[in-house]
Structures are given as structure tokens and as C-alpha cells.
Coordinates of C-alpha atoms and ligand atoms in Angstrom, one line a residue:
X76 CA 0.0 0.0 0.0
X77 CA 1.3 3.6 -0.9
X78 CA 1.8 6.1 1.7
X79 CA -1.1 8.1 0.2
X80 CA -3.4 5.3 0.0
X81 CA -2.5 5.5 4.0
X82 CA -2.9 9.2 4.4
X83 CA -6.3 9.1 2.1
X84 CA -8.2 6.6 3.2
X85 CA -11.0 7.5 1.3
X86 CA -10.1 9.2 -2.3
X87 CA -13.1 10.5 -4.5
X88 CA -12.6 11.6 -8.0
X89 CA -14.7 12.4 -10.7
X90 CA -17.6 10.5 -9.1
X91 CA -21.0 10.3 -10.9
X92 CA -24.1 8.5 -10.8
X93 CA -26.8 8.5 -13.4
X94 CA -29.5 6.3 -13.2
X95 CA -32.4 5.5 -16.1
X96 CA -35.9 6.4 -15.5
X97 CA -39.3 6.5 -17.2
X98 CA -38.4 10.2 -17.6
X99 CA -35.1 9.0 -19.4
X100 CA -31.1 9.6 -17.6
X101 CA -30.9 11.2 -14.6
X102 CA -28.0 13.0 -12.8
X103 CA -28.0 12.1 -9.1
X104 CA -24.6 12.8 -8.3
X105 CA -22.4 15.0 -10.6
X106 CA -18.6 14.8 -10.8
X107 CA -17.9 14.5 -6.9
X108 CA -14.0 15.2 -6.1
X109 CA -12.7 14.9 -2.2
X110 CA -10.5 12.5 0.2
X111 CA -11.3 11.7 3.5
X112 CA -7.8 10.9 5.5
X113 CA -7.5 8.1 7.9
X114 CA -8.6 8.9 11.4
X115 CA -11.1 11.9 10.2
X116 CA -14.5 12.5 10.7
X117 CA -16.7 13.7 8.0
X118 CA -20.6 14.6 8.3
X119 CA -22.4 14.9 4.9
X120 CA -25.1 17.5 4.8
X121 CA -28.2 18.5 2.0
X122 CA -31.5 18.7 1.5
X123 CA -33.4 15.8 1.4
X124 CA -32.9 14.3 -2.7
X125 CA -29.3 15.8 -2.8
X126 CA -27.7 13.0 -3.0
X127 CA -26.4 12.2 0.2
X128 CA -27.3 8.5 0.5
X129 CA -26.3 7.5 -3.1
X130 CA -22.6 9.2 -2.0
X131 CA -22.9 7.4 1.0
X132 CA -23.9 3.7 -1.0
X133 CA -20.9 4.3 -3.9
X134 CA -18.4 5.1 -1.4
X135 CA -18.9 1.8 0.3
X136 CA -18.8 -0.2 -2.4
X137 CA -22.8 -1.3 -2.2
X138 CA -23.4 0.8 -5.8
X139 CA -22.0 1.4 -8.5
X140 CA -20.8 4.1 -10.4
X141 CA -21.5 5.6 -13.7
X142 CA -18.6 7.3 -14.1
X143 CA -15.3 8.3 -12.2
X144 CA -14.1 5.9 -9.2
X145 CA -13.8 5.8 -5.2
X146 CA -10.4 4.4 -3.8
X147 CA -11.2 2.8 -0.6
X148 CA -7.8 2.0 1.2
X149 CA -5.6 1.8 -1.5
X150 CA -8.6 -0.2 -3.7
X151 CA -10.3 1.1 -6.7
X152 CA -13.9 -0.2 -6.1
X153 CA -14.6 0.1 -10.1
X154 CA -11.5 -2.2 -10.4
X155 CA -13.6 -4.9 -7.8
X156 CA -16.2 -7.2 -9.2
X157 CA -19.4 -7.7 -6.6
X158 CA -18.1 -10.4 -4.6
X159 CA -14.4 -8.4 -4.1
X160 CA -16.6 -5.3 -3.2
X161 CA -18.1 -7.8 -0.2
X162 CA -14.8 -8.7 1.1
X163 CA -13.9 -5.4 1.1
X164 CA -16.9 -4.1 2.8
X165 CA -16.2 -7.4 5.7
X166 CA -12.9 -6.2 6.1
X167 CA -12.9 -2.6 6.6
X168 CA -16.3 -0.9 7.0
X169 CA -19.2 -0.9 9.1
X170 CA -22.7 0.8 7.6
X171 CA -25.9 1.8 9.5
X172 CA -28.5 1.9 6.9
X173 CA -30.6 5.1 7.1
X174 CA -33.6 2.1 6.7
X175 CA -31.5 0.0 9.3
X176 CA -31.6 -3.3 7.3
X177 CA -31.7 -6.0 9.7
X178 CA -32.6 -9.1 9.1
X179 CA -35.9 -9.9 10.1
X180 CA -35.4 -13.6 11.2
X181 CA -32.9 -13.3 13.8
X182 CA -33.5 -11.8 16.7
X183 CA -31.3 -8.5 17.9
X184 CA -28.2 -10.2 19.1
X185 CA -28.0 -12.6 16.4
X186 CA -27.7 -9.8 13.8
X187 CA -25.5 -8.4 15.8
X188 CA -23.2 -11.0 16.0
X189 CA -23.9 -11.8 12.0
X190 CA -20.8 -9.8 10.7
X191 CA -18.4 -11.6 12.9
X192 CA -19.8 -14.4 12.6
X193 CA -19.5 -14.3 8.3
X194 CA -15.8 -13.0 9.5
X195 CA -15.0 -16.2 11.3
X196 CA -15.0 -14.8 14.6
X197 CA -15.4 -17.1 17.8
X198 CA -16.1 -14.0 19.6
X199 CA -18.8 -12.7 18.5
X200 CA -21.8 -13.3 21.0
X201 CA -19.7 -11.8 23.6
X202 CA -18.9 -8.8 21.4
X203 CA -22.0 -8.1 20.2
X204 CA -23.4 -8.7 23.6
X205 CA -21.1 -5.8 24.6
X206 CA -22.3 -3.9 22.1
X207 CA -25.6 -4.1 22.7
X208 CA -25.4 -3.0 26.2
X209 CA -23.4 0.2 25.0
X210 CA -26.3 1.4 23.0
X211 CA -28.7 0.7 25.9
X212 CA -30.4 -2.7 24.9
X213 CA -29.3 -5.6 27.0
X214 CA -33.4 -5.8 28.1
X215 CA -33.6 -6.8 24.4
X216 CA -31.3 -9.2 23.2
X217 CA -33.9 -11.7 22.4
X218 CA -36.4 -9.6 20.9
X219 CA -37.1 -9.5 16.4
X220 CA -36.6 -6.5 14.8
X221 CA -40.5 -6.7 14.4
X222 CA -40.8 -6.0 18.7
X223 CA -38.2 -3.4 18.2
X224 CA -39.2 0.6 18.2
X225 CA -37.4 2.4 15.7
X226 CA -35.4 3.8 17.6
X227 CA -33.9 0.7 19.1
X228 CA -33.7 -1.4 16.0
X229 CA -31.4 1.9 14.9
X230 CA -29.6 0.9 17.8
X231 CA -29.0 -2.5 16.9
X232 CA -27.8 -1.7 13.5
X233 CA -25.1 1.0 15.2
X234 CA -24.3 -1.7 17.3
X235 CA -23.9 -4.3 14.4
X236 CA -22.0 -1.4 12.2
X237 CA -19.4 -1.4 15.4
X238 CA -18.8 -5.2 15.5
X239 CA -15.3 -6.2 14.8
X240 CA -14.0 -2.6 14.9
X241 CA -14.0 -1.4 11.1
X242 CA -11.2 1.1 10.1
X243 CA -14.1 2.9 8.4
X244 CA -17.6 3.7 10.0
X245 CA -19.9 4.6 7.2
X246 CA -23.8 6.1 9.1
X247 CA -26.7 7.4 7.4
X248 CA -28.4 9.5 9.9
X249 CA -27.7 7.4 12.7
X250 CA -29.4 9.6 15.1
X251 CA -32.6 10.5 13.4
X252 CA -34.8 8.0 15.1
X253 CA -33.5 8.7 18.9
X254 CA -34.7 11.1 21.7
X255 CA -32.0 13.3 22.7
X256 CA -30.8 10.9 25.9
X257 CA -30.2 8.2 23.2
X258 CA -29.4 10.8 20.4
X259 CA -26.7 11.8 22.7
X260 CA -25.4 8.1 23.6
X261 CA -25.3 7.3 19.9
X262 CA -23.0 10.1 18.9
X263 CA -20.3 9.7 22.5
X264 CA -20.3 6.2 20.8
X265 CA -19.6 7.3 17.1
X266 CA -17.1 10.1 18.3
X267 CA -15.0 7.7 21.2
X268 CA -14.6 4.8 18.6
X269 CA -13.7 7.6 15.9
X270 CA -10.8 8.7 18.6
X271 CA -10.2 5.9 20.8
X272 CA -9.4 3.2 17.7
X273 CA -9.0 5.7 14.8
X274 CA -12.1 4.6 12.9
X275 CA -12.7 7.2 10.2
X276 CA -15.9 8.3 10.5
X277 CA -18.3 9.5 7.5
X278 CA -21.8 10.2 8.3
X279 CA -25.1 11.9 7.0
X280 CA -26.8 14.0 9.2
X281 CA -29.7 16.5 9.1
X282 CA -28.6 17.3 12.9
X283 CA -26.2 20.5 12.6
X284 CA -25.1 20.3 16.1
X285 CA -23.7 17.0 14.9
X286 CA -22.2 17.6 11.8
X287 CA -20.8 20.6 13.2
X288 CA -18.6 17.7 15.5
X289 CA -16.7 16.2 12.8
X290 CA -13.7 18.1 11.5
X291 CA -14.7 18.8 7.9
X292 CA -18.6 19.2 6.7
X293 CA -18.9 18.4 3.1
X294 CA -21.8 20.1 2.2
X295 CA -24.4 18.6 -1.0
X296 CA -26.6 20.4 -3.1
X297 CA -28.3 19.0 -5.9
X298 CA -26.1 15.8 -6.5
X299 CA -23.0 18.3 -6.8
X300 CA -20.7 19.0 -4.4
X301 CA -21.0 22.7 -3.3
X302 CA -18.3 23.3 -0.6
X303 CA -16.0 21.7 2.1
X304 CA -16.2 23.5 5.6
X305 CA -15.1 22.8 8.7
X306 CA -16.5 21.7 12.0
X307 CA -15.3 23.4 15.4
X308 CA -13.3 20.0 16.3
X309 CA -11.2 20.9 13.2
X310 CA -8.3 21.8 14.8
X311 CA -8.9 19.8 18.1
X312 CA -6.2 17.1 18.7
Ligands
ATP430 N1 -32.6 4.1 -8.2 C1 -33.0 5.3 -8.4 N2 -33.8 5.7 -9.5 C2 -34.2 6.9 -9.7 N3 -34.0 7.9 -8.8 C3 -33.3 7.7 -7.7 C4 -32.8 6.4 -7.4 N4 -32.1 6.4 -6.3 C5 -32.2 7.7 -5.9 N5 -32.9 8.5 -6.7 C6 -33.2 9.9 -6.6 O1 -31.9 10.5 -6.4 C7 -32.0 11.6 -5.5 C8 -31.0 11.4 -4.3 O2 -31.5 10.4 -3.5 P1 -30.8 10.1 -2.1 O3 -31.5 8.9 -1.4 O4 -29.3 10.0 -2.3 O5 -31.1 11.4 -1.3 P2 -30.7 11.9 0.2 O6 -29.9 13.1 0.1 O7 -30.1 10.8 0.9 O8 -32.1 12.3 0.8 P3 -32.8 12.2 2.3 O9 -32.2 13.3 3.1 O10 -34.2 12.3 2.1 O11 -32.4 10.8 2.8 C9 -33.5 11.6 -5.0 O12 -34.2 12.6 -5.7 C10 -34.0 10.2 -5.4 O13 -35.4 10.3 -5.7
MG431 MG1 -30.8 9.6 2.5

């Protein structure tokens, strides 16, 4: 691996996304251009439509690109065929779903320990089990997604996004579901692993107080990318 690839953990050029519609093409993201070193931590902001999910899906490998290319830790992800994208994704990043995605058939701790699981890992019911209680649900190990609130089956996806300590956190408004106790418990989490293990940490918010956390805000506006500022932890550490 190069020392750049090390530095730039996330490297972004050119990136678009057109998709085909009844309508005909359509631009969703336009000709995106940024890094993301290791150890940072990024918030994404826009209006709802802007774009912010699709840059969130193509930068870890779960869509595709139309046109330009994301190098993920030294990897070009337009280089990797679907099942390369998947071992990358195991290896090195963890993703809360803005729609959570868990599996409905196993209860909370078994999708929890799923990644780790897939990964080979003997320890993942005690992991996961740690987990769980960080984000406040040991009372609910047991319990399907389907006897979940929302905002607790957000909690177990955070908690399954942290299993195995990924070098990269990817979260799609991982606090919009939670009252501001939990809101709060969800972001010490995001922000300790982020210093404490040197997870890079990219995350879509609509929360300013959150973005505004993270170093840099890159800020999206109609699928383009409009401007890069900083948050007040910038120059922090
Ligand atoms: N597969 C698709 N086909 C057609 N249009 C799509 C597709 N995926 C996304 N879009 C459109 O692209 C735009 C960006 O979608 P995206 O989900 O990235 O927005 P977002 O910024 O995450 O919004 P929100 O804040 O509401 O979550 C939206 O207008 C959406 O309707
Ligand atoms: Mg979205």
C-alpha cells in the first residue's frame, strides 16, 4: 500500500451516478471530487434528494458508479467485481442503513453477531453482547426487529455497524430515530470509537449540532458537491 493510500483513506474523483428512468437519464450525483484521511471524521449535509445517501452507497462499495471511481484504502472499487466489493466491505467498514436493514429472522443479538460471525470470529456473541449493552439494549437481546421501536432497531444496526472494529464507519443519519438521551449516547459512541481506535468516520446527518462535531462538513446540493467546511473540532487534537 502507498503512503497516500494510507494518508487518504477515502479518495473521490470524478464520481457520478446516473440512473435511467421512465423520464429517461438522470444525474444524481455530478462529478464529486474529495479525500477523507484516515482517522477523520466527515458529516455529509443536504436537502433531502441531494444526493447524500447515493454518495454514502458508492463510497462503500454497495453501488456502483456511472462514471469516475472511489479508492477505498488503497482499492479502486470500479477495479472490484461484486463479490471483491463484499470482502472489502467485511474487512474494513461498518454501515448503519438510514432504513437499518436488519434481518428480520434473527433476533437482535444474532444480527448483531452476523458480521463476525460471516468474519470467522469465535467471539462474536460476547462482542455483540457488549455492544448491545453500550447502546442501551441488554433488556432486548432476544427480541425480532418486528418488537423493536425504531429507535432501538437503529440501535442495533449502530451496534452491528461497530462489530469487529472497522477502520471505516460509514452512518446514514444514525441519530434521526433517537430522543436526545439516546441521540446523545449514539453520537459519544460514534465520536470515542472515531478517537479511541482511529475509525474514520463519515456520516449523513440532518442534525447540525452534529455535523458541526466532525472536522470537515462536506456540504451537498443537488447531487454536486457545493463546498467543504469545517467543524469546530477541526483543529482539536
Ligand atoms: N434508483 C433510483 N432511481 C431513480 N431515482 C433515484 C434512485 N435512487 C435515488 N434516486 C433519486 O436521487 C435523489 C437522491 O437520493 P438520495 O437517497 O441519495 O437522497 P438523500 O440526500 O439521501 O435524501 P434524504 O435526506 O431524504 O435521505 C433523489 O431525488 C431520489 O429520488
Ligand atoms: Mg438519505
Amino acid at each position: 500500500m502507498s503512503v497516500l493510500s494510507q494518508l487518504n483513506v477515502i479518495r473521490v474523483s470524478g464520481l457520478t451516478k446516473r440512473v435511467s428512468t421512465l423520464e429517461g437519464s438522470l444525474t444524481i450525483l455530478s462529478d464529486i471530487n474529495f479525500s477523507v484521511k484516515s482517522g477523520e471524521s466527515v458529516a455529509i449535509v443536504g436537502a433531502s434528494g441531494s444526493g447524500k445517501s447515493t454518495l454514502l452507497s458508492l463510497l462503500a462499495g454497495l453501488d456502483v458508479a456511472s462514471q469516475g471511481d472511489v479508492h477505498l484504502d488503497g482499492e479502486a472499487l470500479s477495479k472490484l467485481d461484486e463479490e471483491a466489493r463484499a470482502r472489502v466491505r467485511a474487512e474494513k467498514i461498518g454501515f448503519v442503513f438510514q432504513s437499518f436493514m436488519l434481518v428480520q429472522s434473527l433476533t437482535a443479538l444474532e444480527n448483531v453477531m452476523l458480521p463476525a460471525e460471516l468474519a470467522g470470529d469465535h467471539d462474536a456473541r460476547a462482542q455483540a453482547i457488549e455492544l448491545l449493552e453500550k447502546v442501551g439494549l441488554s433488556h432486548r437481546l432476544e427480541h425480532y426487529p418486528s418488537q423493536l421501536s425504531g429507535g432501538e432497531q437503529q440501535r442495533v444496526a449502530i451496534a452491528r455497524a461497530f462489530i469487529g472494529s472497522p477502520k471505516i464507519l460509514f452512518a446514514d443519519e444514525p441519530s434521526a430515530n433517537l430522543d436526545s438521551k439516546n441521540g446523545h449516547l449514539i453520537e459519544n459512541l460514534l465520536f470515542d470509537l472515531n478517537k479511541q481506535n482511529g475509525t474514520t468516520l463519515v456520516l449523513v446527518t440532518h442534525d447540525e449540532q452534529l455535523a458541526k462535531q466532525c472536522q470537515r462538513i462536506l456540504h451537498i446540493e443537488g447531487g454536486q458537491l457545493e463546498k467543504i467546511s469545517e467543524g469546530v473540532t477541526a483543529n482539536v487534537g
